[in-house]
Amino acid sequence: MIDGLSPTPSTSDTPTCRGRQPRLPRKPSSVYNASALMWARTRFDIRWSDLAFGALVSLLPRNRDAAQARLEARWAPDGGGLACYSVRSAFDLLLRVLDLPPGSEVLFSAINIKGMIKAAERFDLVPIPVDLDITHAAPRLDALERAITPQSRVLVVAHLFGGRVDLGPVLQLARRHRLFVVEDCAQAFDGPGDTGHPEVDAALFSFGPLKTATALGGALARIRDPELLARMRGEQQRYPVQSRRAYFMRILKFGGVKAFAYRVPYTALVGIAGLMGRDLDISITDSVRGIAKQKSARSLRRRACAPMLAVIERRLTRWRQHDLDARVHHARVLVDCVRDVGVCPGANSDRHSFWACTVLAKDPRSFVAAMRERGFDASPSVSLKVVRTPDGRRALEPVCAQQMLSQLVFLPCYPAMKARHVEREARALKRAFQDDQTLARLP
């Protein structure tokens, strides 16, 4: 049984996890230091000028099909690109066109968002978890081999927290079993030239509200098989187009949320939530989801409007590499400062954009409270899920993924923070680990 965190070398081998870890309490502490301004857990990666541009083009006539063709050609000049309403929409479209027999198995990296798992279930497909190597946040090859059966048809590999999985060995195993490989890059986009691994069958990139270079929605998919791409394009053409008004309202609402992410208003928001006994983590997550609802197949099956496509193109053409470099640098400072006392899932990935900087804590509730007392609004995970193990397949129980998710804490880390702020956060992080005393031990 894993019962605590202890120092873990950065070159740690893939751990073997045993036993089921306790679930994270639903309501983390709202304790905060009223005398210190609070750094929000995240800020939308979009500038006010981008929001103004999106609002303006929402009010002006624009040829939607031309906007889509221009965006796809800019991102994937080889012709393999497809612009979609969201990653979930793209995955739903892909499964719809693949038309797999009911009961076929879709293997997932054991941690993903609920919407991706539900998309498979909607077609009477069976989601199967593939347990993770915690230090790389990557599917374990031994777990993948055990999960594959004659009914396995699709493998979805998620690049978690911005770290990129080494797909070479995974692809070799997948090809041997004739699996259709989907690369889920929703959390790992790192620039305009990033179109995914050239050998995967499909690569999916998100420009949703919390993602790098967000357009407050939209996705880009690269499909390797031209015939499959043509079928997906034809099927998507039947979908209704998202209304320009809906996108305009989304811009206004997210603009309001963005305004509250600055330190003074955010500190006030945290304080009010604490006084009211509200769970700020769940409130913020519900607010973001409420603005961009995608709960049903009908809400997924639509095409992005011309203004959303225009904003995605703007984010690609006005890419700021120095912002990504600053985020990666800040994250590396935090990771290095706790390398001898804690575990940062996925930090050992060779390629990492640090969409999120995360650590594992034995007691996430107390750990979050300790960071908030020092002015950094760390948060547990409230949107990621562990893929449920089907009945009769208990040997595939993803115990490493369960441990990781139950102890996961997200840290504030973005370009707006200066070096002195990150150094102060590093000191707060070390102190929080001392308060936590022992961290999730990897055997």
Short mmCIF file of C-alpha atoms in Angstrom, two decimals:
data_model
loop_
_atom_site.label_atom_id
_atom_site.label_comp_id
_atom_site.label_asym_id
_atom_site.label_seq_id
_atom_site.Cartn_x
_atom_site.Cartn_y
_atom_site.Cartn_z
CA MET A 1 0.00 0.00 0.00
CA ILE A 2 1.28 3.44 -0.94
CA ASP A 3 0.94 5.59 2.11
CA GLY A 4 2.80 8.82 1.62
CA LEU A 5 5.09 11.00 -0.43
CA SER A 6 8.84 10.79 -0.21
CA PRO A 7 11.80 12.04 -2.27
CA THR A 8 11.77 10.56 -5.74
CA PRO A 9 14.69 10.79 -8.18
CA SER A 10 13.93 12.54 -11.45
CA THR A 11 15.03 9.43 -13.37
CA SER A 12 12.57 7.17 -11.60
CA ASP A 13 11.51 4.06 -13.49
CA THR A 14 7.87 3.36 -14.14
CA PRO A 15 6.38 2.67 -10.71
CA THR A 16 4.28 -0.32 -9.84
CA CYS A 17 1.29 0.78 -7.78
CA ARG A 18 -0.63 -1.46 -5.44
CA GLY A 19 -3.94 -0.96 -3.73
CA ARG A 20 -6.67 1.63 -4.16
CA GLN A 21 -6.08 5.10 -2.78
CA PRO A 22 -8.77 7.08 -0.92
CA ARG A 23 -10.71 9.59 -2.99
CA LEU A 24 -10.10 13.30 -2.57
CA PRO A 25 -12.71 14.99 -0.36
CA ARG A 26 -15.13 16.95 -2.52
CA LYS A 27 -14.73 20.24 -0.69
CA PRO A 28 -11.17 21.54 -0.19
CA SER A 29 -10.54 24.15 2.44
CA SER A 30 -11.28 27.76 1.53
CA VAL A 31 -8.74 29.09 4.03
CA TYR A 32 -6.83 32.11 2.72
CA ASN A 33 -4.64 34.91 3.99
CA ALA A 34 -6.70 38.08 3.85
CA SER A 35 -3.54 40.22 4.12
CA ALA A 36 -1.97 38.79 0.93
CA LEU A 37 -3.07 39.29 -2.64
CA MET A 38 -3.92 35.97 -4.25
CA TRP A 39 -2.49 34.54 -7.46
CA ALA A 40 -5.35 32.80 -9.30
CA ARG A 41 -4.89 29.13 -10.19
CA THR A 42 -4.91 30.06 -13.87
CA ARG A 43 -5.56 32.89 -16.28
CA PHE A 44 -7.14 32.57 -19.69
CA ASP A 45 -4.37 32.55 -22.29
CA ILE A 46 -5.97 35.26 -24.39
CA ARG A 47 -5.30 38.98 -24.62
CA TRP A 48 -7.91 41.72 -24.44
CA SER A 49 -7.07 42.63 -28.05
CA ASP A 50 -7.97 39.05 -29.09
CA LEU A 51 -11.30 39.33 -27.29
CA ALA A 52 -11.97 42.69 -28.95
CA PHE A 53 -11.13 41.19 -32.36
CA GLY A 54 -13.46 38.24 -31.72
CA ALA A 55 -16.29 40.56 -30.68
CA LEU A 56 -15.78 42.73 -33.75
CA VAL A 57 -15.75 39.88 -36.29
CA SER A 58 -18.86 38.46 -34.61
CA LEU A 59 -20.68 41.61 -35.68
CA LEU A 60 -19.40 41.68 -39.26
CA PRO A 61 -20.37 39.41 -42.18
CA ARG A 62 -17.76 36.78 -43.00
CA ASN A 63 -17.67 33.75 -45.32
CA ARG A 64 -17.60 30.78 -42.98
CA ASP A 65 -16.44 28.12 -45.46
CA ALA A 66 -13.63 30.35 -46.72
CA ALA A 67 -12.52 31.00 -43.13
CA GLN A 68 -12.42 27.25 -42.43
CA ALA A 69 -10.45 26.48 -45.60
CA ARG A 70 -7.94 29.24 -44.86
CA LEU A 71 -7.42 28.08 -41.26
CA GLU A 72 -6.98 24.42 -42.21
CA ALA A 73 -4.51 25.27 -44.98
CA ARG A 74 -2.47 27.51 -42.68
CA TRP A 75 -2.24 24.92 -39.91
CA ALA A 76 -1.81 21.77 -42.02
CA PRO A 77 -0.49 22.67 -45.49
CA ASP A 78 -0.44 18.97 -46.44
CA GLY A 79 -4.26 19.04 -46.54
CA GLY A 80 -4.85 16.78 -43.54
CA GLY A 81 -6.46 19.38 -41.27
CA LEU A 82 -10.09 19.70 -40.19
CA ALA A 83 -11.49 22.53 -38.05
CA CYS A 84 -14.13 21.41 -35.54
CA TYR A 85 -16.36 22.89 -32.87
CA SER A 86 -14.39 21.21 -30.05
CA VAL A 87 -12.16 18.20 -29.41
CA ARG A 88 -15.16 16.29 -28.09
CA SER A 89 -17.04 17.22 -31.24
CA ALA A 90 -14.12 16.00 -33.38
CA PHE A 91 -13.89 12.72 -31.45
CA ASP A 92 -17.64 12.18 -31.70
CA LEU A 93 -17.44 12.84 -35.46
CA LEU A 94 -14.52 10.45 -35.83
CA LEU A 95 -16.29 7.61 -34.02
CA ARG A 96 -19.46 8.27 -35.98
CA VAL A 97 -17.63 7.90 -39.30
CA LEU A 98 -15.57 4.89 -38.17
CA ASP A 99 -18.89 3.14 -37.43
CA LEU A 100 -17.39 0.46 -35.17
CA PRO A 101 -19.46 -2.60 -34.18
CA PRO A 102 -21.27 -2.20 -30.82
CA GLY A 103 -19.19 -3.66 -28.01
CA SER A 104 -15.89 -2.68 -29.64
CA GLU A 105 -13.33 -1.47 -27.12
CA VAL A 106 -11.76 1.99 -27.03
CA LEU A 107 -8.58 2.02 -24.94
CA PHE A 108 -7.93 5.32 -23.14
CA SER A 109 -5.05 6.72 -21.14
CA ALA A 110 -6.60 6.09 -17.73
CA ILE A 111 -7.12 9.81 -16.99
CA ASN A 112 -9.23 11.97 -19.30
CA ILE A 113 -12.25 14.25 -19.19
CA LYS A 114 -15.70 12.77 -18.78
CA GLY A 115 -16.88 14.03 -22.17
CA MET A 116 -14.38 11.93 -24.12
CA ILE A 117 -15.41 8.78 -22.28
CA LYS A 118 -19.12 9.52 -22.79
CA ALA A 119 -18.51 10.05 -26.50
CA ALA A 120 -17.40 6.42 -26.80
CA GLU A 121 -20.27 5.13 -24.68
CA ARG A 122 -22.75 7.03 -26.87
CA PHE A 123 -21.88 4.65 -29.73
CA ASP A 124 -22.20 1.54 -27.51
CA LEU A 125 -18.42 1.23 -27.36
CA VAL A 126 -16.61 0.04 -24.22
CA PRO A 127 -14.01 2.40 -22.67
CA ILE A 128 -11.01 0.51 -21.28
CA PRO A 129 -8.46 2.21 -18.98
CA VAL A 130 -4.72 1.90 -19.58
CA ASP A 131 -2.87 2.65 -16.36
CA LEU A 132 -0.20 5.35 -16.22
CA ASP A 133 3.43 5.78 -15.33
CA ILE A 134 3.20 8.61 -12.80
CA THR A 135 6.58 10.21 -13.46
CA HIS A 136 5.81 10.63 -17.17
CA ALA A 137 1.96 10.68 -16.98
CA ALA A 138 2.09 8.24 -19.90
CA PRO A 139 0.38 4.90 -20.63
CA ARG A 140 2.39 1.97 -19.31
CA LEU A 141 3.28 -0.51 -22.04
CA ASP A 142 2.67 -3.50 -19.77
CA ALA A 143 -0.80 -2.15 -18.92
CA LEU A 144 -1.54 -1.50 -22.60
CA GLU A 145 -0.52 -5.03 -23.56
CA ARG A 146 -2.82 -6.50 -20.88
CA ALA A 147 -5.73 -4.31 -21.97
CA ILE A 148 -5.72 -5.34 -25.65
CA THR A 149 -8.23 -8.01 -26.70
CA PRO A 150 -9.66 -9.12 -30.06
CA GLN A 151 -12.44 -6.53 -29.49
CA SER A 152 -9.96 -3.61 -29.17
CA ARG A 153 -10.29 -1.17 -32.06
CA VAL A 154 -9.13 2.32 -30.97
CA LEU A 155 -6.39 3.63 -28.67
CA VAL A 156 -6.63 7.20 -27.33
CA VAL A 157 -3.36 8.50 -25.89
CA ALA A 158 -3.73 11.74 -23.92
CA HIS A 159 -0.76 14.04 -23.42
CA LEU A 160 -1.49 15.20 -19.85
CA PHE A 161 -0.57 18.58 -18.33
CA GLY A 162 1.45 19.63 -21.42
CA GLY A 163 3.96 16.75 -21.36
CA ARG A 164 4.32 14.72 -24.56
CA VAL A 165 4.26 10.92 -24.43
CA ASP A 166 6.98 9.10 -26.34
CA LEU A 167 4.69 7.49 -28.90
CA GLY A 168 7.29 5.32 -30.63
CA PRO A 169 6.90 2.18 -28.45
CA VAL A 170 3.14 2.76 -28.13
CA LEU A 171 2.69 2.94 -31.89
CA GLN A 172 4.72 -0.24 -32.44
CA LEU A 173 2.46 -2.16 -30.07
CA ALA A 174 -0.70 -0.58 -31.49
CA ARG A 175 0.24 -1.39 -35.08
CA ARG A 176 0.92 -4.99 -34.15
CA HIS A 177 -2.68 -5.25 -32.97
CA ARG A 178 -4.11 -3.07 -35.77
CA LEU A 179 -5.41 -0.36 -33.45
CA PHE A 180 -6.58 3.01 -34.74
CA VAL A 181 -4.45 5.49 -32.75
CA VAL A 182 -5.86 8.86 -31.64
CA GLU A 183 -3.44 11.39 -30.17
CA ASP A 184 -5.31 13.63 -27.71
CA CYS A 185 -3.24 16.84 -27.67
CA ALA A 186 -5.89 18.99 -25.97
CA GLN A 187 -3.51 19.87 -23.12
CA ALA A 188 -0.28 19.88 -25.09
CA PHE A 189 -0.41 22.40 -27.97
CA ASP A 190 2.94 24.20 -28.17
CA GLY A 191 2.87 26.31 -31.32
CA PRO A 192 1.54 26.83 -34.88
CA GLY A 193 3.74 24.06 -36.34
CA ASP A 194 2.43 21.46 -33.91
CA THR A 195 0.20 19.04 -35.83
CA GLY A 196 0.94 15.92 -33.79
CA HIS A 197 2.96 12.78 -34.37
CA PRO A 198 3.15 12.05 -38.12
CA GLU A 199 2.32 8.35 -37.68
CA VAL A 200 -0.88 8.58 -35.61
CA ASP A 201 -4.21 8.11 -37.38
CA ALA A 202 -5.76 11.21 -35.81
CA ALA A 203 -4.40 14.08 -33.71
CA LEU A 204 -6.79 16.40 -31.84
CA PHE A 205 -5.95 19.91 -30.59
CA SER A 206 -8.18 22.09 -28.44
CA PHE A 207 -8.60 25.87 -28.35
CA GLY A 208 -11.15 25.71 -25.54
CA PRO A 209 -11.36 28.27 -22.73
CA LEU A 210 -8.61 26.90 -20.47
CA LYS A 211 -6.20 25.81 -23.22
CA THR A 212 -3.00 27.32 -24.57
CA ALA A 213 -3.72 30.04 -27.18
CA THR A 214 -7.43 29.75 -26.45
CA ALA A 215 -10.05 31.02 -28.87
CA LEU A 216 -12.70 30.25 -26.22
CA GLY A 217 -13.65 27.21 -28.28
CA GLY A 218 -12.86 25.30 -31.40
CA ALA A 219 -10.48 22.49 -32.30
CA LEU A 220 -8.16 21.35 -35.05
CA ALA A 221 -7.87 17.71 -36.08
CA ARG A 222 -5.29 16.14 -38.36
CA ILE A 223 -6.47 12.94 -40.05
CA ARG A 224 -3.85 10.78 -41.79
CA ASP A 225 -6.19 8.85 -44.14
CA PRO A 226 -7.50 11.21 -46.88
CA GLU A 227 -10.57 9.02 -47.47
CA LEU A 228 -11.50 9.07 -43.78
CA LEU A 229 -10.95 12.83 -43.69
CA ALA A 230 -13.25 13.30 -46.69
CA ARG A 231 -15.99 11.26 -45.00
CA MET A 232 -15.63 13.26 -41.79
CA ARG A 233 -15.76 16.51 -43.72
CA GLY A 234 -18.90 15.41 -45.56
CA GLU A 235 -20.60 14.31 -42.33
CA GLN A 236 -19.67 17.53 -40.55
CA GLN A 237 -21.08 19.55 -43.44
CA ARG A 238 -24.54 18.35 -42.38
CA TYR A 239 -24.15 19.89 -38.91
CA PRO A 240 -25.74 23.25 -38.06
CA VAL A 241 -23.37 26.19 -37.62
CA GLN A 242 -22.82 27.69 -34.17
CA SER A 243 -24.53 31.08 -34.08
CA ARG A 244 -22.41 34.21 -34.23
CA ARG A 245 -24.49 35.65 -31.42
CA ALA A 246 -23.69 32.68 -29.17
CA TYR A 247 -19.96 33.20 -29.76
CA PHE A 248 -20.28 36.95 -29.16
CA MET A 249 -22.00 36.28 -25.83
CA ARG A 250 -19.30 33.75 -24.94
CA ILE A 251 -16.66 36.42 -25.49
CA LEU A 252 -18.49 38.85 -23.21
CA LYS A 253 -18.94 36.27 -20.46
CA PHE A 254 -15.37 35.02 -20.55
CA GLY A 255 -14.17 38.61 -20.64
CA GLY A 256 -15.94 39.08 -17.31
CA VAL A 257 -14.35 35.94 -15.89
CA LYS A 258 -10.93 37.05 -17.16
CA ALA A 259 -11.30 40.39 -15.38
CA PHE A 260 -11.74 38.60 -12.06
CA ALA A 261 -8.48 36.63 -12.51
CA TYR A 262 -6.34 39.65 -11.62
CA ARG A 263 -4.95 39.60 -8.09
CA VAL A 264 -7.11 42.25 -6.39
CA PRO A 265 -10.54 41.10 -7.66
CA TYR A 266 -9.55 37.44 -7.35
CA THR A 267 -8.49 37.91 -3.74
CA ALA A 268 -11.87 39.48 -3.01
CA LEU A 269 -13.64 36.61 -4.80
CA VAL A 270 -11.78 33.99 -2.75
CA GLY A 271 -12.60 35.85 0.44
CA ILE A 272 -16.30 36.11 -0.37
CA ALA A 273 -16.44 32.43 -1.28
CA GLY A 274 -14.82 31.55 2.04
CA LEU A 275 -17.26 33.67 4.02
CA MET A 276 -20.19 32.08 2.19
CA GLY A 277 -18.86 28.57 2.68
CA ARG A 278 -18.80 28.01 -1.09
CA ASP A 279 -16.44 25.61 -2.83
CA LEU A 280 -14.55 27.97 -5.16
CA ASP A 281 -13.00 25.11 -7.17
CA ILE A 282 -16.38 23.68 -8.16
CA SER A 283 -17.95 27.13 -8.62
CA ILE A 284 -15.27 28.22 -11.10
CA THR A 285 -15.37 24.93 -13.00
CA ASP A 286 -19.17 25.02 -13.20
CA SER A 287 -19.06 28.63 -14.42
CA VAL A 288 -16.66 27.78 -17.26
CA ARG A 289 -18.69 24.74 -18.24
CA GLY A 290 -21.91 26.72 -18.04
CA ILE A 291 -20.68 29.27 -20.58
CA ALA A 292 -19.58 26.59 -23.07
CA LYS A 293 -22.05 23.75 -22.59
CA GLN A 294 -21.50 20.49 -24.45
CA LYS A 295 -23.58 18.00 -22.52
CA SER A 296 -25.42 16.21 -25.32
CA ALA A 297 -24.67 14.79 -28.74
CA ARG A 298 -26.81 17.54 -30.24
CA SER A 299 -24.71 20.25 -28.60
CA LEU A 300 -21.54 18.60 -29.92
CA ARG A 301 -22.69 18.09 -33.47
CA ARG A 302 -22.28 21.55 -34.87
CA ARG A 303 -19.74 23.52 -36.86
CA ALA A 304 -17.66 26.39 -35.53
CA CYS A 305 -18.86 29.79 -36.69
CA ALA A 306 -16.70 32.07 -38.84
CA PRO A 307 -15.71 34.39 -35.93
CA MET A 308 -14.41 31.47 -33.85
CA LEU A 309 -12.41 30.19 -36.83
CA ALA A 310 -11.01 33.70 -37.35
CA VAL A 311 -9.89 33.94 -33.73
CA ILE A 312 -8.15 30.54 -33.93
CA GLU A 313 -6.31 31.72 -37.07
CA ARG A 314 -5.35 34.94 -35.27
CA ARG A 315 -3.93 32.95 -32.34
CA LEU A 316 -1.80 30.92 -34.76
CA THR A 317 -0.54 33.88 -36.79
CA ARG A 318 0.16 36.01 -33.69
CA TRP A 319 1.72 33.24 -31.66
CA ARG A 320 3.91 34.50 -28.80
CA GLN A 321 6.69 32.01 -28.24
CA HIS A 322 8.15 34.03 -25.38
CA ASP A 323 4.91 33.56 -23.39
CA LEU A 324 5.23 29.78 -23.67
CA ASP A 325 8.94 29.97 -22.85
CA ALA A 326 8.17 32.02 -19.73
CA ARG A 327 5.56 29.50 -18.57
CA VAL A 328 7.92 26.57 -19.09
CA HIS A 329 10.71 28.41 -17.26
CA HIS A 330 8.47 29.21 -14.30
CA ALA A 331 7.29 25.60 -14.11
CA ARG A 332 10.84 24.28 -14.23
CA VAL A 333 11.75 26.52 -11.29
CA LEU A 334 8.88 25.04 -9.26
CA VAL A 335 9.64 21.47 -10.31
CA ASP A 336 13.34 21.80 -9.53
CA CYS A 337 12.70 23.29 -6.10
CA VAL A 338 10.71 20.24 -4.94
CA ARG A 339 12.46 17.51 -6.94
CA ASP A 340 14.05 16.11 -3.77
CA VAL A 341 10.90 16.21 -1.65
CA GLY A 342 7.95 15.72 -3.97
CA VAL A 343 6.51 14.24 -7.14
CA CYS A 344 5.47 16.32 -10.15
CA PRO A 345 3.48 14.03 -12.49
CA GLY A 346 4.73 14.08 -16.05
CA ALA A 347 7.67 16.37 -15.29
CA ASN A 348 10.11 13.78 -16.65
CA SER A 349 8.69 14.08 -20.18
CA ASP A 350 11.37 15.00 -22.71
CA ARG A 351 9.05 17.56 -24.32
CA HIS A 352 6.84 19.61 -22.02
CA SER A 353 4.89 22.85 -22.45
CA PHE A 354 3.51 22.80 -18.87
CA TRP A 355 -0.08 23.56 -19.71
CA ALA A 356 -0.41 22.82 -16.00
CA CYS A 357 2.20 22.54 -13.26
CA THR A 358 1.12 19.83 -10.83
CA VAL A 359 2.34 18.07 -7.70
CA LEU A 360 1.09 15.17 -5.59
CA ALA A 361 0.20 15.72 -1.95
CA LYS A 362 -0.66 13.14 0.70
CA ASP A 363 -3.42 15.45 1.98
CA PRO A 364 -4.47 17.70 -0.94
CA ARG A 365 -7.05 19.55 1.16
CA SER A 366 -4.48 20.69 3.70
CA PHE A 367 -1.88 21.29 1.01
CA VAL A 368 -4.22 23.58 -0.94
CA ALA A 369 -5.07 25.47 2.27
CA ALA A 370 -1.36 25.94 3.04
CA MET A 371 -0.68 27.37 -0.41
CA ARG A 372 -3.71 29.69 -0.20
CA GLU A 373 -2.53 31.02 3.14
CA ARG A 374 0.65 32.09 1.35
CA GLY A 375 -1.17 33.80 -1.51
CA PHE A 376 -1.23 31.08 -4.18
CA ASP A 377 -4.60 29.61 -5.08
CA ALA A 378 -3.60 26.04 -5.78
CA SER A 379 -6.47 23.65 -6.51
CA PRO A 380 -7.26 19.95 -6.70
CA SER A 381 -8.51 18.37 -9.91
CA VAL A 382 -12.27 18.69 -10.38
CA SER A 383 -12.67 18.01 -14.11
CA LEU A 384 -10.38 15.07 -14.89
CA LYS A 385 -11.72 11.55 -14.37
CA VAL A 386 -10.32 8.05 -14.14
CA VAL A 387 -11.77 5.76 -16.81
CA ARG A 388 -13.93 3.17 -15.05
CA THR A 389 -12.82 -0.46 -15.31
CA PRO A 390 -15.52 -2.65 -16.94
CA ASP A 391 -17.04 -5.48 -14.97
CA GLY A 392 -15.02 -8.64 -15.25
CA ARG A 393 -11.76 -6.79 -16.04
CA ARG A 394 -10.56 -6.05 -12.49
CA ALA A 395 -6.98 -6.91 -13.49
CA LEU A 396 -6.97 -3.66 -15.47
CA GLU A 397 -7.81 -1.47 -12.45
CA PRO A 398 -5.74 1.72 -13.00
CA VAL A 399 -4.42 2.04 -9.46
CA CYS A 400 -1.55 4.39 -10.39
CA ALA A 401 -3.96 6.75 -12.14
CA GLN A 402 -6.34 6.59 -9.17
CA GLN A 403 -3.51 7.49 -6.81
CA MET A 404 -2.35 10.33 -9.01
CA LEU A 405 -5.78 11.89 -9.44
CA SER A 406 -6.67 11.56 -5.76
CA GLN A 407 -3.49 13.43 -4.75
CA LEU A 408 -3.19 15.88 -7.64
CA VAL A 409 -2.78 19.60 -6.95
CA PHE A 410 -2.58 22.30 -9.67
CA LEU A 411 -0.26 25.25 -9.03
CA PRO A 412 -0.54 28.81 -10.35
CA CYS A 413 2.06 29.11 -13.13
CA TYR A 414 1.71 31.45 -16.13
CA PRO A 415 3.65 34.21 -17.92
CA ALA A 416 2.07 37.08 -15.96
CA MET A 417 4.03 35.95 -12.89
CA LYS A 418 7.47 37.53 -12.54
CA ALA A 419 10.60 35.71 -11.41
CA ARG A 420 10.25 37.05 -7.86
CA HIS A 421 6.68 35.77 -7.64
CA VAL A 422 7.72 32.31 -8.79
CA GLU A 423 10.59 32.26 -6.28
CA ARG A 424 8.12 33.14 -3.54
CA GLU A 425 5.78 30.41 -4.74
CA ALA A 426 8.69 27.95 -4.68
CA ARG A 427 9.34 28.82 -1.03
CA ALA A 428 5.64 28.48 -0.25
CA LEU A 429 5.62 25.12 -2.03
CA LYS A 430 8.51 23.79 0.04
CA ARG A 431 6.82 24.96 3.22
CA ALA A 432 3.55 23.32 2.19
CA PHE A 433 5.41 20.04 1.63
CA GLN A 434 6.93 20.37 5.09
CA ASP A 435 3.47 20.91 6.54
CA ASP A 436 2.24 17.88 4.61
CA GLN A 437 5.25 16.04 6.15
CA THR A 438 5.19 13.03 3.85
CA LEU A 439 4.21 12.92 0.22
CA ALA A 440 2.83 10.12 -1.93
CA ARG A 441 5.60 7.55 -1.99
CA LEU A 442 6.52 5.80 -5.18
CA PRO A 443 7.89 2.30 -4.52
#
